[in-house]
XYZ file of C-alpha atoms in Angstrom:
494
model
C 121.340 130.935 -48.268
C 124.744 131.514 -49.379
C 125.452 132.669 -52.878
C 127.059 129.975 -55.153
C 130.355 130.938 -56.216
C 130.294 131.555 -60.135
C 132.683 128.625 -60.730
C 130.285 126.189 -58.750
C 127.452 127.411 -60.995
C 129.527 126.861 -63.929
C 130.723 123.556 -62.936
C 127.206 122.311 -62.303
C 125.973 123.531 -65.761
C 128.032 120.749 -67.428
C 125.365 118.126 -67.705
C 126.543 115.636 -67.590
C 130.103 116.199 -65.913
C 132.491 113.933 -67.707
C 134.903 111.130 -66.586
C 138.385 111.811 -65.882
C 140.981 109.172 -67.369
C 144.233 109.219 -69.012
C 144.306 113.412 -68.256
C 141.071 113.751 -70.320
C 137.780 114.499 -69.719
C 135.589 111.964 -71.659
C 132.006 110.596 -71.819
C 131.091 106.985 -70.456
C 131.214 104.531 -73.500
C 127.481 103.576 -72.729
C 126.340 107.392 -72.500
C 124.409 106.517 -69.328
C 124.018 109.187 -66.618
C 123.192 109.826 -63.091
C 121.358 112.530 -61.478
C 122.967 114.471 -58.671
C 120.436 115.844 -56.106
C 121.264 118.438 -53.035
C 119.731 116.418 -50.086
C 118.851 119.842 -48.365
C 115.964 120.352 -50.811
C 115.870 116.936 -52.785
C 115.925 118.831 -56.204
C 118.520 117.766 -59.003
C 121.283 119.997 -59.204
C 123.616 118.194 -61.816
C 124.394 115.087 -63.766
C 127.392 112.884 -64.194
C 128.093 110.043 -66.545
C 127.430 106.423 -65.288
C 130.455 104.438 -66.237
C 130.520 100.551 -66.221
C 133.109 97.731 -66.724
C 134.281 99.334 -70.069
C 135.181 102.666 -68.468
C 136.793 100.976 -65.470
C 138.943 98.904 -67.763
C 140.291 101.922 -69.896
C 140.870 103.791 -66.416
C 142.854 100.870 -65.104
C 144.934 100.639 -68.446
C 145.498 104.389 -68.194
C 146.804 104.185 -64.735
C 148.821 100.956 -65.871
C 150.247 102.705 -68.632
C 151.184 105.905 -66.470
C 152.893 103.662 -64.028
C 154.807 102.096 -66.618
C 155.705 105.197 -69.024
C 155.640 108.295 -67.099
C 158.412 109.158 -64.467
C 156.039 109.285 -61.865
C 157.102 106.090 -59.963
C 160.914 106.843 -60.526
C 160.624 110.317 -59.566
C 162.889 111.092 -56.290
C 160.541 111.403 -53.580
C 161.056 115.082 -52.958
C 160.349 115.667 -56.765
C 156.914 113.828 -56.246
C 156.256 115.760 -52.972
C 156.649 119.180 -55.024
C 153.556 118.108 -57.259
C 151.626 116.942 -54.077
C 152.437 120.260 -52.416
C 151.380 122.101 -55.568
C 148.136 120.213 -55.446
C 147.737 121.091 -51.744
C 148.125 124.577 -52.427
C 145.528 124.468 -55.197
C 142.886 122.830 -52.772
C 143.601 125.692 -50.237
C 143.288 128.171 -53.032
C 139.852 126.640 -54.285
C 138.711 126.018 -50.841
C 135.337 127.821 -51.101
C 134.603 126.038 -54.241
C 135.141 122.669 -53.046
C 133.403 123.072 -49.837
C 130.215 124.626 -51.452
C 130.314 121.440 -53.884
C 130.656 119.428 -50.572
C 127.840 120.919 -48.883
C 125.452 120.796 -51.936
C 126.445 117.064 -52.649
C 126.244 115.774 -49.206
C 124.016 118.180 -47.289
C 126.717 118.846 -44.569
C 126.999 122.719 -43.178
C 129.098 124.696 -45.420
C 131.102 125.918 -42.216
C 132.065 122.029 -41.641
C 133.056 121.351 -45.169
C 135.041 124.787 -45.305
C 136.933 124.476 -42.107
C 137.313 120.793 -41.499
C 137.051 118.515 -44.689
C 138.725 120.509 -47.385
C 141.484 121.825 -45.286
C 142.096 118.197 -44.003
C 142.635 117.002 -47.503
C 145.462 119.486 -48.269
C 146.980 118.694 -44.819
C 146.931 114.991 -45.636
C 148.608 115.553 -48.962
C 151.444 117.679 -47.210
C 151.885 115.101 -44.496
C 152.367 112.102 -46.847
C 154.609 114.413 -49.324
C 156.806 115.126 -46.422
C 156.769 111.730 -44.923
C 157.855 110.258 -48.294
C 161.164 112.334 -48.367
C 162.322 111.005 -44.945
C 161.406 107.297 -45.235
C 164.159 104.925 -46.412
C 163.437 103.131 -49.366
C 166.267 100.553 -48.854
C 167.642 99.127 -45.641
C 170.558 96.740 -44.982
C 169.834 93.504 -43.077
C 172.150 92.315 -40.631
C 172.626 88.445 -41.359
C 175.712 86.030 -40.959
C 177.245 84.903 -44.256
C 175.298 87.162 -46.376
C 175.027 90.705 -47.876
C 171.391 91.418 -47.440
C 169.145 94.621 -47.952
C 165.328 95.234 -48.333
C 164.125 97.504 -51.060
C 160.629 99.111 -51.243
C 158.797 99.968 -54.413
C 155.275 101.035 -55.434
C 153.005 98.394 -56.502
C 151.275 99.882 -59.329
C 147.699 100.597 -60.127
C 145.944 101.314 -56.619
C 141.934 101.127 -56.718
C 139.704 103.000 -54.293
C 135.987 103.050 -53.578
C 134.708 105.748 -51.529
C 131.647 106.366 -49.700
C 129.501 109.582 -49.652
C 129.726 110.774 -45.969
C 133.178 112.563 -46.481
C 133.586 112.286 -50.300
C 136.802 114.518 -50.626
C 138.167 114.063 -47.295
C 138.311 110.484 -47.674
C 139.766 110.705 -51.347
C 142.758 112.686 -49.566
C 143.085 110.037 -46.955
C 142.993 107.158 -49.447
C 145.259 108.465 -52.469
C 147.722 110.585 -50.638
C 149.869 107.997 -49.320
C 149.539 105.776 -52.586
C 150.528 108.990 -54.618
C 153.515 109.935 -52.577
C 154.642 106.393 -52.664
C 154.827 106.491 -56.417
C 151.562 104.434 -57.297
C 148.898 105.452 -59.930
C 145.241 105.689 -58.842
C 141.658 104.608 -60.024
C 138.976 106.295 -58.057
C 135.139 105.318 -58.065
C 133.467 107.853 -56.053
C 129.931 107.310 -54.465
C 127.116 107.701 -56.945
C 125.334 110.015 -54.430
C 128.398 112.242 -54.047
C 130.737 112.726 -57.280
C 130.917 116.472 -57.614
C 134.048 117.468 -55.397
C 136.173 114.506 -56.686
C 135.461 115.344 -60.188
C 136.339 119.054 -59.528
C 139.446 117.864 -57.721
C 140.535 116.349 -61.089
C 140.804 119.749 -62.390
C 143.435 120.798 -59.727
C 145.306 117.633 -60.542
C 145.554 118.826 -64.111
C 146.512 122.170 -62.960
C 149.164 120.810 -60.702
C 150.867 119.258 -63.523
C 150.704 115.842 -62.212
C 151.049 113.418 -65.341
C 148.152 112.091 -67.068
C 147.019 108.798 -66.162
C 148.397 109.259 -62.596
C 145.022 110.139 -61.218
C 141.628 108.684 -62.979
C 138.062 108.946 -61.758
C 135.301 106.825 -63.292
C 131.764 107.668 -61.798
C 129.049 105.129 -61.766
C 127.069 102.816 -59.610
C 128.732 100.446 -57.152
C 127.229 97.337 -58.645
C 128.691 98.211 -62.208
C 131.631 100.401 -61.865
C 132.500 99.755 -58.306
C 132.170 95.905 -58.764
C 134.095 96.081 -61.921
C 137.186 97.963 -60.321
C 137.319 95.363 -57.582
C 137.596 92.392 -59.416
C 139.914 93.999 -62.243
C 142.926 91.703 -62.909
C 145.302 94.717 -63.257
C 144.840 96.166 -59.922
C 147.793 95.688 -57.450
C 146.098 97.270 -54.266
C 142.452 97.811 -53.437
C 141.029 100.374 -50.568
C 137.176 100.185 -49.872
C 135.134 102.412 -47.336
C 131.857 101.527 -46.713
C 129.594 99.113 -45.164
C 130.524 95.533 -43.912
C 128.068 93.967 -46.444
C 129.756 95.364 -49.450
C 133.090 94.959 -47.894
C 132.724 91.574 -48.085
C 131.852 91.553 -51.777
C 134.942 93.815 -52.383
C 137.368 91.477 -50.207
C 135.881 88.289 -52.264
C 136.527 89.784 -55.671
C 140.033 90.893 -54.678
C 140.646 87.479 -52.948
C 139.905 85.861 -56.408
C 142.900 87.749 -57.772
C 145.099 87.668 -54.634
C 144.801 91.273 -54.684
C 145.444 92.814 -51.160
C 142.648 94.887 -49.949
C 142.398 97.416 -47.152
C 138.851 97.552 -45.842
C 137.748 100.242 -43.813
C 134.016 99.470 -42.716
C 131.315 100.314 -40.197
C 131.419 100.977 -36.544
C 129.170 101.402 -33.572
C 131.167 103.350 -31.291
C 130.913 103.225 -27.395
C 131.488 106.117 -25.096
C 132.290 105.254 -21.685
C 131.563 108.130 -19.043
C 132.583 107.872 -15.502
C 131.071 109.881 -12.823
C 134.021 112.135 -12.022
C 133.492 114.183 -15.411
C 132.250 117.594 -16.032
C 128.680 116.132 -16.864
C 127.695 119.110 -19.124
C 130.710 119.517 -21.083
C 130.899 115.851 -21.690
C 127.490 115.706 -22.538
C 127.644 118.532 -24.789
C 130.946 116.903 -26.410
C 128.977 113.763 -27.250
C 126.071 115.662 -28.695
C 128.371 117.680 -31.041
C 129.821 114.002 -32.073
C 126.278 112.430 -32.672
C 124.987 115.279 -34.774
C 128.263 115.885 -36.573
C 127.443 115.149 -40.354
C 124.064 114.286 -39.192
C 125.331 111.159 -37.372
C 126.547 109.736 -40.684
C 130.080 108.962 -39.271
C 131.378 105.168 -39.072
C 133.435 105.970 -35.973
C 131.032 108.285 -33.958
C 129.909 107.501 -30.494
C 126.340 106.222 -30.884
C 126.207 103.717 -27.424
C 126.568 105.987 -24.401
C 127.652 103.923 -21.552
C 127.101 106.247 -18.669
C 127.725 105.778 -14.580
C 124.757 105.208 -12.681
C 125.299 108.025 -10.327
C 125.313 110.720 -13.118
C 123.005 108.991 -15.735
C 119.818 111.264 -15.140
C 121.906 114.555 -14.977
C 123.669 113.409 -18.229
C 120.565 112.427 -20.119
C 118.799 115.576 -19.281
C 121.581 117.905 -20.495
C 122.068 115.558 -23.818
C 118.343 116.108 -24.214
C 118.315 119.930 -23.772
C 121.174 120.182 -26.126
C 119.788 117.934 -28.584
C 116.488 119.720 -28.712
C 118.397 123.038 -29.353
C 120.382 121.835 -32.599
C 119.419 124.078 -35.652
C 118.474 121.798 -38.415
C 118.781 123.244 -41.995
C 120.013 123.503 -45.348
C 123.738 122.925 -45.400
C 124.205 126.410 -47.186
C 122.288 128.365 -44.515
C 124.753 130.102 -42.105
C 123.148 129.010 -39.067
C 122.778 125.477 -39.656
C 123.959 123.077 -37.188
C 123.015 119.802 -38.445
C 122.065 119.160 -42.260
C 119.798 116.467 -43.715
C 120.534 112.763 -44.291
C 122.091 112.045 -47.660
C 118.978 110.806 -49.452
C 115.355 109.537 -48.934
C 116.667 105.898 -48.880
C 118.892 106.856 -45.792
C 116.012 108.779 -44.247
C 113.733 105.680 -44.621
C 116.914 103.779 -42.985
C 117.125 105.565 -39.745
C 113.463 106.038 -39.261
C 113.060 102.247 -40.038
C 115.583 101.480 -37.292
C 113.711 103.787 -34.614
C 110.316 101.930 -35.422
C 112.168 98.463 -35.001
C 113.769 99.486 -31.879
C 110.585 100.637 -30.323
C 108.959 97.649 -31.301
C 111.658 95.520 -29.481
C 111.213 97.550 -26.128
C 113.455 100.442 -26.485
C 112.489 103.587 -24.736
C 112.411 107.105 -26.255
C 114.685 109.537 -23.979
C 114.213 111.829 -27.077
C 111.779 110.601 -29.923
C 113.586 112.015 -33.032
C 111.668 111.334 -36.435
C 110.976 113.494 -39.467
C 112.027 117.179 -39.597
C 110.347 119.892 -41.339
C 112.895 122.639 -42.495
C 111.075 125.920 -43.790
C 111.619 126.678 -47.547
C 112.991 122.998 -48.038
C 110.096 120.648 -47.479
C 111.565 117.862 -49.879
C 114.885 117.867 -48.014
C 115.812 114.685 -46.120
C 115.919 115.908 -42.564
C 115.464 113.890 -39.325
C 115.638 115.079 -35.434
C 118.146 113.508 -33.502
C 116.892 110.796 -30.916
C 117.967 109.064 -27.693
C 117.182 105.578 -26.801
C 117.316 103.418 -23.888
C 116.688 99.463 -23.117
C 118.167 96.232 -23.159
C 121.321 95.802 -25.157
C 119.915 93.385 -27.348
C 117.905 95.630 -29.134
C 118.696 96.350 -32.866
C 119.530 99.936 -32.264
C 122.282 99.043 -29.691
C 123.639 96.270 -31.940
C 123.349 97.405 -35.463
C 124.881 100.658 -37.014
C 122.240 103.133 -37.971
C 124.351 105.903 -39.479
C 122.214 108.628 -38.364
C 121.871 111.120 -35.416
C 120.622 108.459 -33.015
C 122.164 107.223 -29.807
C 121.424 104.346 -27.485
C 122.183 105.138 -23.608
C 122.864 102.695 -21.004
C 124.117 102.879 -17.369
C 126.691 100.997 -15.611
C 128.073 100.639 -11.881
C 131.628 99.561 -12.369
C 134.473 99.503 -14.448
C 134.415 95.828 -15.619
C 130.585 96.488 -16.639
C 131.422 99.321 -18.810
C 134.372 97.396 -20.524
C 131.746 94.361 -21.094
C 129.036 96.905 -22.525
C 131.591 98.577 -24.694
C 133.058 95.034 -26.180
C 129.367 93.941 -26.477
C 128.968 94.304 -30.465
C 130.698 92.635 -33.205
C 132.229 95.857 -34.534
C 135.562 97.188 -33.561
C 136.377 100.681 -34.917
C 136.515 103.484 -32.205
C 135.638 103.963 -28.732
C 136.205 106.846 -26.020
C 136.490 106.794 -22.468
C 135.594 109.958 -20.417
C 137.225 110.401 -16.776
C 139.248 112.622 -14.793
C 141.317 109.614 -13.407
C 143.889 109.200 -16.412
C 145.209 105.857 -14.994
C 141.809 104.565 -15.217
C 141.045 106.053 -18.359
C 144.086 104.694 -19.915
C 143.346 101.211 -18.550
C 139.761 101.174 -20.045
C 141.192 102.631 -23.257
C 143.219 99.626 -23.708
C 140.592 97.123 -22.631
C 138.061 98.237 -25.242
C 138.459 95.946 -28.405
C 138.569 98.583 -31.725
C 141.226 99.997 -33.707
C 140.987 103.067 -31.993
C 140.526 104.306 -28.300
C 140.132 107.856 -27.492
C 140.342 109.496 -24.015
C 138.391 112.626 -23.215
C 137.476 113.121 -26.880
C 136.201 111.630 -29.799
C 136.615 111.603 -33.437
C 140.045 112.577 -33.020
C 142.411 111.946 -36.220
C 145.746 113.500 -35.915
C 148.251 112.994 -38.650
C 150.574 110.530 -38.010
C 148.513 107.934 -35.765
C 147.074 105.213 -37.280
C 143.482 104.741 -37.717
C 141.881 101.543 -38.628
C 139.466 98.781 -37.608
C 139.011 95.114 -36.415
C 136.692 92.665 -36.272
C 133.347 93.568 -38.481
C 134.940 97.114 -38.730
C 137.670 96.129 -41.253
C 141.078 94.909 -42.043
C 144.196 95.461 -43.972
C 145.528 98.581 -42.636
C 144.497 101.919 -41.719
C 144.999 105.608 -42.606
C 146.845 108.771 -41.672
C 150.055 107.583 -40.291
C 153.642 106.162 -41.494
C 152.281 102.640 -41.553
C 149.670 103.720 -44.149
C 152.487 104.945 -46.350
C 154.310 101.568 -46.165
C 151.266 99.661 -47.273
C 151.585 101.429 -50.646
C 155.214 99.913 -50.969
C 155.919 96.429 -51.711
C 159.154 94.966 -50.148
C 161.845 93.220 -52.263
C 164.783 91.485 -50.704
C 168.283 91.449 -52.341
C 170.826 88.914 -50.996
C 174.312 87.876 -52.208
C 176.679 85.195 -50.327
C 179.783 86.679 -48.892
């Protein structure tokens, strides 16, 4: 087991860890707290305050005041970019600490947190900081008889509710464009995984970002989260999570006519044609399925395999899945960690049971996993299923390392299978025939289509969903940055 960094130990010893509001660390008004558990062991490793509507109101007012009275919104873009670059540098400097907190909190392998999640946060801050310098805030409009222009301004207070699967990475994806545009933010992290976001606030302070620009209130979704979504003073809302909760957030925002960006679930398809390297493609999809223990909304959980290679593909995938090393995230050999909670483990195992009752056949059974020295961790084995596409495990998001595999005979059937769910987040097509691959990629209905790869997130490319997978814009692109600027026209008759 990796030895904890002394700073991690010190941070966890503060029980409970305070809220971060108006540049200060403070207790929740009501004094309630939440336990934080290590999913790999099931044991309590810390505690945070459980804020409620009163704490949310203070945080929103702090962000509103910072927007009105500090220089943050009025700074030239290049000067705001200096702060964001400084914050990115601090994230790089504290990468080991942040990665350990993320691994302990989520259960993911430390190597994944250290080499993927935390570096990406710093990269995202730098991307939007640099982008903001080059975007024109004022543009002339050519219209007959008038002198006209459009000018872009920050909205004000932007609210964010984040999920538990990629806590700090999604904070970076969410708030970086909002901050670069000159807005202030209020963050409600998932109650299961608040640690890295709270430590991030220490770096916000060290970077010299003005008090009140970034605020974090930990608490339950039905109290703190609901209060944030319906607060009348927020100007933009961003929610990442399930479609069920997304509807509630959208309804609350709609009442106040606040635009909401909803990044919701998915049921990604991978269409594999018979001209691929079967072993390499199977290995890539196994890696996608087991990444973050399948707790990835856009990952490929529906495998649509050409009938000529179906048996060979399944055989290789089963072999690779059986060889995956399941263990505690802080163990160096771990390839797949636990699920986030016992509740989530029951959910995944429940889907396997219901899928079997509806006639699905197991190609790899899955089920509970036992990890030496961690009998109380929330571990499961990966599973492969096949059967009719009216099965619940084909239709609904499971959010675990479970794939449903079917075969197809031609391109049109593959496209129909890929488009046979209500989701629309991300799919992939695998073929050496790039003309066909591009044709299929465009025919699959989703916010994102990938070719010969899955879970691809280059900065500069829009990432978002449609249908049950969300609405209101995406992340990681110039369009995202512009989402956090309102447009105002200025017109004068000649």
